[in-house]
Amino acid sequence: MAIAYSNGTFIDLDEKVIPIDERGHQFGDGVYEVIRVYDGKPFMLKEHIERLIQSGKAIKLKIDENVETYEELIQEGISRSGLRNCDVYLQITRGIAPRNHLFPNAPVSITMTVKPAKEMPKENRENGVRAIFHPDERWAKCFIKSLNLLPNILAKQEAFEKGCFEAIMHKEGYVTEGTSSNVFIVKDGAIYTTPLTENILPGITRIAVKQLVNRLNIPFVEKNVTTTELLKADEVFITSTTAEVLPVVEVEGNTIGSGKVGAVTSTLYAAFQQVAKGETIHERH
Ligand code: PDD
């Protein structure tokens, strides 16, 4: 059963607990993580918690920097939910205090939900999805997983209204990332993706993909890709905790490669599934 947690107490999902004067609610003054649980086991949990702590430090949140604190909370949430395949959403804000832009003298506010995993429609996996291009209108610190997602949701909504799954954002002609995903292209057998800078979120699925391609002996290049290069790619795929490895077959009405799910993307998705289930990958000889 889906459950929630708010500052020390496990509660029902629909219980109303957040006061009006809460900074996540009023300012988006906080950070968050989304973690996928496969068969009772949170995937790359340490990496998610480490990123949460980094995000918190980057916005000067007074957070507990102990990885185990969050590990225990998340594990308890999962076990109380009784769910085997679920999504954990964990949020830390600058706390509850009368509205004032200056930092309050208040403890941080920690909330969490554990819900059944949002399954990707089968046709998206089998046929791939469509995407639009959208200018990256976000701020200069996109490496922080901040609650401020207005540019992301506006671009995602525009994609949806155009019958697309994702908006691929770009800055000065170069692809940055998706509204809630990292973007990769495949060209002549090699994979290219945006290097990690302050302009993008260091995706945890991106780390998993990097490890997988290494084991599968697929060349992997971290290099800025132009929107033109993306349209000329053999394959395009996006990654995220919830989308995993998802093929993109059309961008701005342009067919990518054959218009079908490519071989490299399929191989990677299969390998990812194995890792998520805790199986070992067969090395390519
Ligand atoms: N979003 N880039 C952005 C802007 C994101 O919001 C996300 C994830 C990613 C991929 O990161 P990861 O592989 O760690 O999930 C990249 C989550 C899923 C969300 O906001 O729901």
PDB file of C-alpha atoms and ligand atoms in Angstrom:
ATOM      1  CA  MET A   1       0.000   0.000   0.000  1.00  0.00           C
ATOM      2  CA  ALA A   2       1.274   3.489  -0.814  1.00  0.00           C
ATOM      3  CA  ILE A   3       2.390   5.366   2.304  1.00  0.00           C
ATOM      4  CA  ALA A   4       3.885   8.693   3.317  1.00  0.00           C
ATOM      5  CA  TYR A   5       6.248  10.056   5.944  1.00  0.00           C
ATOM      6  CA  SER A   6       6.440  13.524   7.415  1.00  0.00           C
ATOM      7  CA  ASN A   7       9.051  14.685   9.936  1.00  0.00           C
ATOM      8  CA  GLY A   8       9.316  11.613  12.100  1.00  0.00           C
ATOM      9  CA  THR A   9       5.932   9.973  11.512  1.00  0.00           C
ATOM     10  CA  PHE A  10       4.611   7.500   8.955  1.00  0.00           C
ATOM     11  CA  ILE A  11       1.164   8.578   7.764  1.00  0.00           C
ATOM     12  CA  ASP A  12      -1.493   7.898   5.145  1.00  0.00           C
ATOM     13  CA  LEU A  13      -0.781   9.293   1.703  1.00  0.00           C
ATOM     14  CA  ASP A  14      -3.782  11.636   1.801  1.00  0.00           C
ATOM     15  CA  GLU A  15      -3.192  12.953   5.314  1.00  0.00           C
ATOM     16  CA  LYS A  16      -2.845  16.749   5.373  1.00  0.00           C
ATOM     17  CA  VAL A  17       0.303  17.597   7.288  1.00  0.00           C
ATOM     18  CA  ILE A  18       2.252  20.412   5.639  1.00  0.00           C
ATOM     19  CA  PRO A  19       1.478  23.831   7.203  1.00  0.00           C
ATOM     20  CA  ILE A  20       0.984  26.835   4.914  1.00  0.00           C
ATOM     21  CA  ASP A  21       4.233  28.368   6.148  1.00  0.00           C
ATOM     22  CA  GLU A  22       6.447  25.644   4.750  1.00  0.00           C
ATOM     23  CA  ARG A  23       9.321  26.700   2.531  1.00  0.00           C
ATOM     24  CA  GLY A  24       9.072  23.897   0.006  1.00  0.00           C
ATOM     25  CA  HIS A  25       5.473  24.858  -0.521  1.00  0.00           C
ATOM     26  CA  GLN A  26       6.018  28.641  -0.576  1.00  0.00           C
ATOM     27  CA  PHE A  27       9.463  29.013  -2.177  1.00  0.00           C
ATOM     28  CA  GLY A  28      10.345  25.627  -3.669  1.00  0.00           C
ATOM     29  CA  ASP A  29      13.195  25.961  -1.164  1.00  0.00           C
ATOM     30  CA  GLY A  30      14.370  22.377  -1.054  1.00  0.00           C
ATOM     31  CA  VAL A  31      15.774  19.346  -2.821  1.00  0.00           C
ATOM     32  CA  TYR A  32      14.495  15.878  -3.657  1.00  0.00           C
ATOM     33  CA  GLU A  33      15.258  12.392  -4.967  1.00  0.00           C
ATOM     34  CA  VAL A  34      13.267   9.757  -6.833  1.00  0.00           C
ATOM     35  CA  ILE A  35      14.442   6.185  -6.236  1.00  0.00           C
ATOM     36  CA  ARG A  36      13.150   3.044  -7.960  1.00  0.00           C
ATOM     37  CA  VAL A  37      12.762  -0.122  -5.930  1.00  0.00           C
ATOM     38  CA  TYR A  38      13.046  -3.435  -7.791  1.00  0.00           C
ATOM     39  CA  ASP A  39      11.781  -6.497  -5.963  1.00  0.00           C
ATOM     40  CA  GLY A  40      12.219  -4.828  -2.575  1.00  0.00           C
ATOM     41  CA  LYS A  41      15.703  -3.469  -3.334  1.00  0.00           C
ATOM     42  CA  PRO A  42      16.281   0.265  -3.938  1.00  0.00           C
ATOM     43  CA  PHE A  43      18.414   0.686  -7.070  1.00  0.00           C
ATOM     44  CA  MET A  44      21.722   2.535  -6.549  1.00  0.00           C
ATOM     45  CA  LEU A  45      20.509   3.836  -3.200  1.00  0.00           C
ATOM     46  CA  LYS A  46      23.895   5.128  -1.993  1.00  0.00           C
ATOM     47  CA  GLU A  47      24.344   7.174  -5.169  1.00  0.00           C
ATOM     48  CA  HIS A  48      20.892   8.721  -4.759  1.00  0.00           C
ATOM     49  CA  ILE A  49      21.532   9.623  -1.122  1.00  0.00           C
ATOM     50  CA  GLU A  50      24.942  11.051  -1.941  1.00  0.00           C
ATOM     51  CA  ARG A  51      23.378  13.240  -4.634  1.00  0.00           C
ATOM     52  CA  LEU A  52      20.674  14.332  -2.177  1.00  0.00           C
ATOM     53  CA  ILE A  53      23.332  15.383   0.328  1.00  0.00           C
ATOM     54  CA  GLN A  54      25.277  17.217  -2.411  1.00  0.00           C
ATOM     55  CA  SER A  55      22.112  19.022  -3.546  1.00  0.00           C
ATOM     56  CA  GLY A  56      21.332  19.963   0.057  1.00  0.00           C
ATOM     57  CA  LYS A  57      24.842  21.301   0.642  1.00  0.00           C
ATOM     58  CA  ALA A  58      24.706  23.271  -2.603  1.00  0.00           C
ATOM     59  CA  ILE A  59      21.668  25.213  -1.353  1.00  0.00           C
ATOM     60  CA  LYS A  60      23.088  25.491   2.195  1.00  0.00           C
ATOM     61  CA  LEU A  61      20.461  23.279   3.831  1.00  0.00           C
ATOM     62  CA  LYS A  62      21.347  22.256   7.363  1.00  0.00           C
ATOM     63  CA  ILE A  63      20.989  18.550   6.688  1.00  0.00           C
ATOM     64  CA  ASP A  64      22.210  15.424   8.329  1.00  0.00           C
ATOM     65  CA  GLU A  65      25.071  14.303   6.082  1.00  0.00           C
ATOM     66  CA  ASN A  66      24.957  10.744   7.316  1.00  0.00           C
ATOM     67  CA  VAL A  67      24.084   8.398   4.423  1.00  0.00           C
ATOM     68  CA  GLU A  68      22.764   5.764   6.874  1.00  0.00           C
ATOM     69  CA  THR A  69      20.107   8.139   8.248  1.00  0.00           C
ATOM     70  CA  TYR A  70      18.406   8.254   4.854  1.00  0.00           C
ATOM     71  CA  GLU A  71      19.128   4.607   4.054  1.00  0.00           C
ATOM     72  CA  GLU A  72      17.293   3.530   7.208  1.00  0.00           C
ATOM     73  CA  LEU A  73      14.366   5.868   6.599  1.00  0.00           C
ATOM     74  CA  ILE A  74      13.939   4.681   3.014  1.00  0.00           C
ATOM     75  CA  GLN A  75      14.253   1.008   3.957  1.00  0.00           C
ATOM     76  CA  GLU A  76      11.682   1.454   6.697  1.00  0.00           C
ATOM     77  CA  GLY A  77       9.305   3.206   4.289  1.00  0.00           C
ATOM     78  CA  ILE A  78       9.631   0.396   1.773  1.00  0.00           C
ATOM     79  CA  SER A  79       9.092  -2.284   4.366  1.00  0.00           C
ATOM     80  CA  ARG A  80       6.059  -0.509   5.904  1.00  0.00           C
ATOM     81  CA  SER A  81       4.503  -0.118   2.438  1.00  0.00           C
ATOM     82  CA  GLY A  82       4.831  -3.839   1.789  1.00  0.00           C
ATOM     83  CA  LEU A  83       5.493  -2.935  -1.859  1.00  0.00           C
ATOM     84  CA  ARG A  84       8.113  -4.854  -3.848  1.00  0.00           C
ATOM     85  CA  ASN A  85       8.261  -2.613  -6.916  1.00  0.00           C
ATOM     86  CA  CYS A  86       7.815   1.001  -5.985  1.00  0.00           C
ATOM     87  CA  ASP A  87       8.986   4.586  -6.371  1.00  0.00           C
ATOM     88  CA  VAL A  88      10.341   6.421  -3.347  1.00  0.00           C
ATOM     89  CA  TYR A  89      10.089  10.215  -3.396  1.00  0.00           C
ATOM     90  CA  LEU A  90      12.159  11.930  -0.702  1.00  0.00           C
ATOM     91  CA  GLN A  91      12.113  15.694  -0.191  1.00  0.00           C
ATOM     92  CA  ILE A  92      14.034  17.955   2.193  1.00  0.00           C
ATOM     93  CA  THR A  93      13.126  21.614   2.559  1.00  0.00           C
ATOM     94  CA  ARG A  94      14.387  24.499   4.659  1.00  0.00           C
ATOM     95  CA  GLY A  95      11.577  23.868   7.116  1.00  0.00           C
ATOM     96  CA  ILE A  96       8.534  25.519   8.572  1.00  0.00           C
ATOM     97  CA  ALA A  97       8.688  29.218   9.494  1.00  0.00           C
ATOM     98  CA  PRO A  98       6.756  32.428   8.765  1.00  0.00           C
ATOM     99  CA  ARG A  99       7.331  33.428   5.133  1.00  0.00           C
ATOM    100  CA  ASN A 100      10.534  35.421   4.753  1.00  0.00           C
ATOM    101  CA  HIS A 101      13.149  35.137   2.010  1.00  0.00           C
ATOM    102  CA  LEU A 102      15.972  34.929   4.564  1.00  0.00           C
ATOM    103  CA  PHE A 103      16.892  31.486   5.901  1.00  0.00           C
ATOM    104  CA  PRO A 104      14.808  30.638   8.987  1.00  0.00           C
ATOM    105  CA  ASN A 105      16.159  29.277  12.210  1.00  0.00           C
ATOM    106  CA  ALA A 106      14.182  26.063  11.830  1.00  0.00           C
ATOM    107  CA  PRO A 107      14.991  22.391  11.385  1.00  0.00           C
ATOM    108  CA  VAL A 108      14.740  21.020   7.844  1.00  0.00           C
ATOM    109  CA  SER A 109      11.496  19.345   6.882  1.00  0.00           C
ATOM    110  CA  ILE A 110      11.778  15.771   5.589  1.00  0.00           C
ATOM    111  CA  THR A 111       8.891  14.142   3.759  1.00  0.00           C
ATOM    112  CA  MET A 112       8.668  10.948   1.732  1.00  0.00           C
ATOM    113  CA  THR A 113       6.185   8.898  -0.240  1.00  0.00           C
ATOM    114  CA  VAL A 114       6.403   5.268  -1.276  1.00  0.00           C
ATOM    115  CA  LYS A 115       4.056   4.395  -4.135  1.00  0.00           C
ATOM    116  CA  PRO A 116       3.658   1.506  -6.560  1.00  0.00           C
ATOM    117  CA  ALA A 117       6.177   1.889  -9.415  1.00  0.00           C
ATOM    118  CA  LYS A 118       4.837   3.914 -12.324  1.00  0.00           C
ATOM    119  CA  GLU A 119       5.143   1.433 -15.150  1.00  0.00           C
ATOM    120  CA  MET A 120       6.111   2.725 -18.584  1.00  0.00           C
ATOM    121  CA  PRO A 121       3.464   1.925 -21.234  1.00  0.00           C
ATOM    122  CA  LYS A 122       4.621  -1.104 -23.210  1.00  0.00           C
ATOM    123  CA  GLU A 123       4.248   0.660 -26.557  1.00  0.00           C
ATOM    124  CA  ASN A 124       6.741   3.354 -25.467  1.00  0.00           C
ATOM    125  CA  ARG A 125       9.333   0.665 -24.820  1.00  0.00           C
ATOM    126  CA  GLU A 126       8.579  -1.327 -27.962  1.00  0.00           C
ATOM    127  CA  ASN A 127       8.110   1.505 -30.459  1.00  0.00           C
ATOM    128  CA  GLY A 128      10.072   4.311 -28.823  1.00  0.00           C
ATOM    129  CA  VAL A 129       8.743   7.781 -28.003  1.00  0.00           C
ATOM    130  CA  ARG A 130       8.606  11.159 -29.716  1.00  0.00           C
ATOM    131  CA  ALA A 131      10.267  14.315 -28.362  1.00  0.00           C
ATOM    132  CA  ILE A 132      10.348  18.023 -29.084  1.00  0.00           C
ATOM    133  CA  PHE A 133      13.238  20.443 -28.806  1.00  0.00           C
ATOM    134  CA  HIS A 134      12.851  23.241 -26.276  1.00  0.00           C
ATOM    135  CA  PRO A 135      15.218  26.048 -25.269  1.00  0.00           C
ATOM    136  CA  ASP A 136      16.768  25.373 -21.883  1.00  0.00           C
ATOM    137  CA  GLU A 137      15.326  28.240 -19.857  1.00  0.00           C
ATOM    138  CA  ARG A 138      16.587  27.070 -16.463  1.00  0.00           C
ATOM    139  CA  TRP A 139      19.063  28.623 -14.058  1.00  0.00           C
ATOM    140  CA  ALA A 140      22.840  28.180 -13.811  1.00  0.00           C
ATOM    141  CA  LYS A 141      22.852  25.392 -11.194  1.00  0.00           C
ATOM    142  CA  CYS A 142      21.031  22.522 -12.840  1.00  0.00           C
ATOM    143  CA  PHE A 143      23.292  19.976 -11.108  1.00  0.00           C
ATOM    144  CA  ILE A 144      21.180  20.574  -7.987  1.00  0.00           C
ATOM    145  CA  LYS A 145      18.067  18.393  -7.812  1.00  0.00           C
ATOM    146  CA  SER A 146      16.011  21.345  -6.644  1.00  0.00           C
ATOM    147  CA  LEU A 147      12.249  21.555  -6.190  1.00  0.00           C
ATOM    148  CA  ASN A 148      12.178  24.522  -8.566  1.00  0.00           C
ATOM    149  CA  LEU A 149      10.992  22.754 -11.704  1.00  0.00           C
ATOM    150  CA  LEU A 150       8.879  25.389 -13.443  1.00  0.00           C
ATOM    151  CA  PRO A 151      10.887  25.521 -16.711  1.00  0.00           C
ATOM    152  CA  ASN A 152      10.940  21.709 -16.740  1.00  0.00           C
ATOM    153  CA  ILE A 153       7.194  21.312 -16.273  1.00  0.00           C
ATOM    154  CA  LEU A 154       6.348  24.018 -18.821  1.00  0.00           C
ATOM    155  CA  ALA A 155       8.535  22.313 -21.433  1.00  0.00           C
ATOM    156  CA  LYS A 156       7.211  18.843 -20.533  1.00  0.00           C
ATOM    157  CA  GLN A 157       3.620  20.061 -20.812  1.00  0.00           C
ATOM    158  CA  GLU A 158       4.386  21.577 -24.228  1.00  0.00           C
ATOM    159  CA  ALA A 159       5.808  18.206 -25.313  1.00  0.00           C
ATOM    160  CA  PHE A 160       2.669  16.444 -24.080  1.00  0.00           C
ATOM    161  CA  GLU A 161       0.380  18.891 -25.890  1.00  0.00           C
ATOM    162  CA  LYS A 162       2.306  18.127 -29.099  1.00  0.00           C
ATOM    163  CA  GLY A 163       1.809  14.383 -28.613  1.00  0.00           C
ATOM    164  CA  CYS A 164       5.368  13.832 -27.379  1.00  0.00           C
ATOM    165  CA  PHE A 165       6.828  12.179 -24.289  1.00  0.00           C
ATOM    166  CA  GLU A 166       9.766  14.456 -23.551  1.00  0.00           C
ATOM    167  CA  ALA A 167      11.258  17.857 -24.359  1.00  0.00           C
ATOM    168  CA  ILE A 168      14.969  17.752 -25.151  1.00  0.00           C
ATOM    169  CA  MET A 169      16.401  21.037 -23.949  1.00  0.00           C
ATOM    170  CA  HIS A 170      19.226  22.935 -25.648  1.00  0.00           C
ATOM    171  CA  LYS A 171      21.430  25.905 -24.892  1.00  0.00           C
ATOM    172  CA  GLU A 172      23.420  27.819 -27.540  1.00  0.00           C
ATOM    173  CA  GLY A 173      22.818  25.048 -30.061  1.00  0.00           C
ATOM    174  CA  TYR A 174      23.890  22.202 -27.772  1.00  0.00           C
ATOM    175  CA  VAL A 175      21.686  19.570 -26.159  1.00  0.00           C
ATOM    176  CA  THR A 176      21.685  19.792 -22.361  1.00  0.00           C
ATOM    177  CA  GLU A 177      19.183  17.193 -21.102  1.00  0.00           C
ATOM    178  CA  GLY A 178      15.513  16.258 -21.030  1.00  0.00           C
ATOM    179  CA  THR A 179      13.034  17.899 -18.640  1.00  0.00           C
ATOM    180  CA  SER A 180      13.337  14.863 -16.385  1.00  0.00           C
ATOM    181  CA  SER A 181      15.944  12.716 -18.141  1.00  0.00           C
ATOM    182  CA  ASN A 182      19.474  12.635 -19.536  1.00  0.00           C
ATOM    183  CA  VAL A 183      19.899  12.431 -23.310  1.00  0.00           C
ATOM    184  CA  PHE A 184      22.191  10.143 -25.325  1.00  0.00           C
ATOM    185  CA  ILE A 185      22.801   9.644 -29.036  1.00  0.00           C
ATOM    186  CA  VAL A 186      24.319   6.699 -30.873  1.00  0.00           C
ATOM    187  CA  LYS A 187      26.415   7.420 -33.967  1.00  0.00           C
ATOM    188  CA  ASP A 188      28.469   4.829 -35.864  1.00  0.00           C
ATOM    189  CA  GLY A 189      28.383   2.444 -32.911  1.00  0.00           C
ATOM    190  CA  ALA A 190      29.495   4.954 -30.259  1.00  0.00           C
ATOM    191  CA  ILE A 191      27.388   6.600 -27.562  1.00  0.00           C
ATOM    192  CA  TYR A 192      27.620  10.347 -26.958  1.00  0.00           C
ATOM    193  CA  THR A 193      26.152  12.305 -24.068  1.00  0.00           C
ATOM    194  CA  THR A 194      26.413  15.765 -22.507  1.00  0.00           C
ATOM    195  CA  PRO A 195      29.396  16.015 -20.126  1.00  0.00           C
ATOM    196  CA  LEU A 196      28.681  16.626 -16.445  1.00  0.00           C
ATOM    197  CA  THR A 197      28.799  20.343 -15.749  1.00  0.00           C
ATOM    198  CA  GLU A 198      26.613  22.653 -13.680  1.00  0.00           C
ATOM    199  CA  ASN A 199      24.232  22.706 -16.685  1.00  0.00           C
ATOM    200  CA  ILE A 200      22.759  19.237 -16.150  1.00  0.00           C
ATOM    201  CA  LEU A 201      21.673  16.878 -13.426  1.00  0.00           C
ATOM    202  CA  PRO A 202      24.201  14.069 -12.831  1.00  0.00           C
ATOM    203  CA  GLY A 203      21.676  11.285 -13.440  1.00  0.00           C
ATOM    204  CA  ILE A 204      21.995   8.078 -11.451  1.00  0.00           C
ATOM    205  CA  THR A 205      20.710   6.077 -14.435  1.00  0.00           C
ATOM    206  CA  ARG A 206      23.407   7.878 -16.464  1.00  0.00           C
ATOM    207  CA  ILE A 207      26.011   6.392 -14.065  1.00  0.00           C
ATOM    208  CA  ALA A 208      24.459   2.934 -14.517  1.00  0.00           C
ATOM    209  CA  VAL A 209      24.528   3.312 -18.317  1.00  0.00           C
ATOM    210  CA  LYS A 210      28.149   4.436 -18.219  1.00  0.00           C
ATOM    211  CA  GLN A 211      29.081   1.326 -16.221  1.00  0.00           C
ATOM    212  CA  LEU A 212      27.081  -0.917 -18.563  1.00  0.00           C
ATOM    213  CA  VAL A 213      28.551   0.389 -21.820  1.00  0.00           C
ATOM    214  CA  ASN A 214      31.976  -0.088 -20.335  1.00  0.00           C
ATOM    215  CA  ARG A 215      31.217  -3.741 -19.613  1.00  0.00           C
ATOM    216  CA  LEU A 216      29.592  -4.179 -23.011  1.00  0.00           C
ATOM    217  CA  ASN A 217      32.604  -2.588 -24.752  1.00  0.00           C
ATOM    218  CA  ILE A 218      30.558   0.112 -26.448  1.00  0.00           C
ATOM    219  CA  PRO A 219      32.566   3.316 -27.005  1.00  0.00           C
ATOM    220  CA  PHE A 220      31.240   6.090 -24.724  1.00  0.00           C
ATOM    221  CA  VAL A 221      32.069   9.734 -25.306  1.00  0.00           C
ATOM    222  CA  GLU A 222      31.080  12.615 -23.009  1.00  0.00           C
ATOM    223  CA  LYS A 223      30.905  15.516 -25.427  1.00  0.00           C
ATOM    224  CA  ASN A 224      28.424  18.277 -26.177  1.00  0.00           C
ATOM    225  CA  VAL A 225      26.133  17.294 -29.042  1.00  0.00           C
ATOM    226  CA  THR A 226      24.415  19.876 -31.240  1.00  0.00           C
ATOM    227  CA  THR A 227      20.705  19.644 -32.021  1.00  0.00           C
ATOM    228  CA  THR A 228      21.678  19.015 -35.678  1.00  0.00           C
ATOM    229  CA  GLU A 229      23.944  16.130 -34.676  1.00  0.00           C
ATOM    230  CA  LEU A 230      21.122  14.676 -32.603  1.00  0.00           C
ATOM    231  CA  LEU A 231      18.751  14.719 -35.566  1.00  0.00           C
ATOM    232  CA  LYS A 232      21.393  12.922 -37.688  1.00  0.00           C
ATOM    233  CA  ALA A 233      22.058  10.269 -35.025  1.00  0.00           C
ATOM    234  CA  ASP A 234      21.484   6.570 -35.691  1.00  0.00           C
ATOM    235  CA  GLU A 235      19.687   6.252 -32.338  1.00  0.00           C
ATOM    236  CA  VAL A 236      18.602   8.541 -29.519  1.00  0.00           C
ATOM    237  CA  PHE A 237      17.643   7.429 -26.035  1.00  0.00           C
ATOM    238  CA  ILE A 238      16.892   9.041 -22.704  1.00  0.00           C
ATOM    239  CA  THR A 239      17.509   7.756 -19.194  1.00  0.00           C
ATOM    240  CA  SER A 240      15.923   8.355 -15.810  1.00  0.00           C
ATOM    241  CA  THR A 241      14.971   6.456 -12.693  1.00  0.00           C
ATOM    242  CA  THR A 242      11.402   6.020 -13.905  1.00  0.00           C
ATOM    243  CA  ALA A 243      11.967   5.824 -17.693  1.00  0.00           C
ATOM    244  CA  GLU A 244      15.094   3.624 -17.287  1.00  0.00           C
ATOM    245  CA  VAL A 245      16.573   3.425 -20.829  1.00  0.00           C
ATOM    246  CA  LEU A 246      13.925   4.682 -23.241  1.00  0.00           C
ATOM    247  CA  PRO A 247      14.282   4.937 -27.043  1.00  0.00           C
ATOM    248  CA  VAL A 248      13.407   8.192 -28.823  1.00  0.00           C
ATOM    249  CA  VAL A 249      12.492   7.612 -32.465  1.00  0.00           C
ATOM    250  CA  GLU A 250      11.281  11.037 -33.554  1.00  0.00           C
ATOM    251  CA  VAL A 251      12.381  14.559 -32.589  1.00  0.00           C
ATOM    252  CA  GLU A 252      10.566  17.687 -33.797  1.00  0.00           C
ATOM    253  CA  GLY A 253       8.859  15.564 -36.453  1.00  0.00           C
ATOM    254  CA  ASN A 254      12.199  14.209 -37.759  1.00  0.00           C
ATOM    255  CA  THR A 255      12.652  10.450 -37.798  1.00  0.00           C
ATOM    256  CA  ILE A 256      15.772   9.304 -35.945  1.00  0.00           C
ATOM    257  CA  GLY A 257      17.730   6.600 -37.807  1.00  0.00           C
ATOM    258  CA  SER A 258      15.376   3.884 -39.027  1.00  0.00           C
ATOM    259  CA  GLY A 259      12.507   5.219 -36.900  1.00  0.00           C
ATOM    260  CA  LYS A 260      12.570   1.962 -34.952  1.00  0.00           C
ATOM    261  CA  VAL A 261      14.187   1.078 -31.645  1.00  0.00           C
ATOM    262  CA  GLY A 262      17.908   0.736 -32.394  1.00  0.00           C
ATOM    263  CA  ALA A 263      20.187  -2.185 -31.602  1.00  0.00           C
ATOM    264  CA  VAL A 264      22.405  -0.335 -29.128  1.00  0.00           C
ATOM    265  CA  THR A 265      19.411   1.005 -27.192  1.00  0.00           C
ATOM    266  CA  SER A 266      17.821  -2.485 -27.056  1.00  0.00           C
ATOM    267  CA  THR A 267      21.059  -4.058 -25.863  1.00  0.00           C
ATOM    268  CA  LEU A 268      21.445  -1.414 -23.180  1.00  0.00           C
ATOM    269  CA  TYR A 269      17.852  -1.723 -22.018  1.00  0.00           C
ATOM    270  CA  ALA A 270      18.189  -5.492 -21.710  1.00  0.00           C
ATOM    271  CA  ALA A 271      21.448  -5.091 -19.800  1.00  0.00           C
ATOM    272  CA  PHE A 272      19.870  -2.471 -17.555  1.00  0.00           C
ATOM    273  CA  GLN A 273      16.981  -4.791 -16.738  1.00  0.00           C
ATOM    274  CA  GLN A 274      19.456  -7.460 -15.711  1.00  0.00           C
ATOM    275  CA  VAL A 275      21.365  -5.099 -13.418  1.00  0.00           C
ATOM    276  CA  ALA A 276      18.149  -3.753 -11.901  1.00  0.00           C
ATOM    277  CA  LYS A 277      17.117  -7.305 -11.072  1.00  0.00           C
ATOM    278  CA  GLY A 278      20.532  -7.904  -9.556  1.00  0.00           C
ATOM    279  CA  GLU A 279      21.739 -10.306 -12.269  1.00  0.00           C
ATOM    280  CA  THR A 280      25.219 -10.065 -13.722  1.00  0.00           C
ATOM    281  CA  ILE A 281      25.824  -8.891 -17.259  1.00  0.00           C
ATOM    282  CA  HIS A 282      27.411 -11.216 -19.764  1.00  0.00           C
ATOM    283  CA  GLU A 283      30.578  -9.577 -20.993  1.00  0.00           C
ATOM    284  CA  ARG A 284      30.876  -9.117 -24.745  1.00  0.00           C
ATOM    285  CA  HIS A 285      33.935 -10.885 -26.167  1.00  0.00           C
TER     286      HIS A 285
HETATM  287  N1  PDD B   1      14.062  13.131 -12.733  1.00  0.00           N
HETATM  288  N2  PDD B   1      17.678  15.294 -15.574  1.00  0.00           N
HETATM  289  C1  PDD B   1      16.648  15.843 -14.927  1.00  0.00           C
HETATM  290  C2  PDD B   1      16.368  17.297 -15.107  1.00  0.00           C
HETATM  291  C3  PDD B   1      15.838  15.034 -14.097  1.00  0.00           C
HETATM  292  O1  PDD B   1      14.797  15.590 -13.429  1.00  0.00           O
HETATM  293  C4  PDD B   1      16.133  13.643 -13.978  1.00  0.00           C
HETATM  294  C5  PDD B   1      15.316  12.721 -13.110  1.00  0.00           C
HETATM  295  C6  PDD B   1      17.227  13.125 -14.679  1.00  0.00           C
HETATM  296  C7  PDD B   1      17.629  11.677 -14.578  1.00  0.00           C
HETATM  297  O2  PDD B   1      18.176  11.398 -13.310  1.00  0.00           O
HETATM  298  P1  PDD B   1      18.090   9.948 -12.642  1.00  0.00           P
HETATM  299  O3  PDD B   1      18.664   8.997 -13.633  1.00  0.00           O
HETATM  300  O4  PDD B   1      18.926  10.100 -11.437  1.00  0.00           O
HETATM  301  O5  PDD B   1      16.645   9.673 -12.344  1.00  0.00           O
HETATM  302  C8  PDD B   1      17.987  13.987 -15.464  1.00  0.00           C
HETATM  303  C9  PDD B   1      13.256  12.399 -11.779  1.00  0.00           C
HETATM  304  C10 PDD B   1      13.042  10.993 -12.141  1.00  0.00           C
HETATM  305  C11 PDD B   1      11.976  13.172 -11.506  1.00  0.00           C
HETATM  306  O6  PDD B   1      12.082  14.386 -11.371  1.00  0.00           O
HETATM  307  O7  PDD B   1      10.906  12.579 -11.415  1.00  0.00           O
END
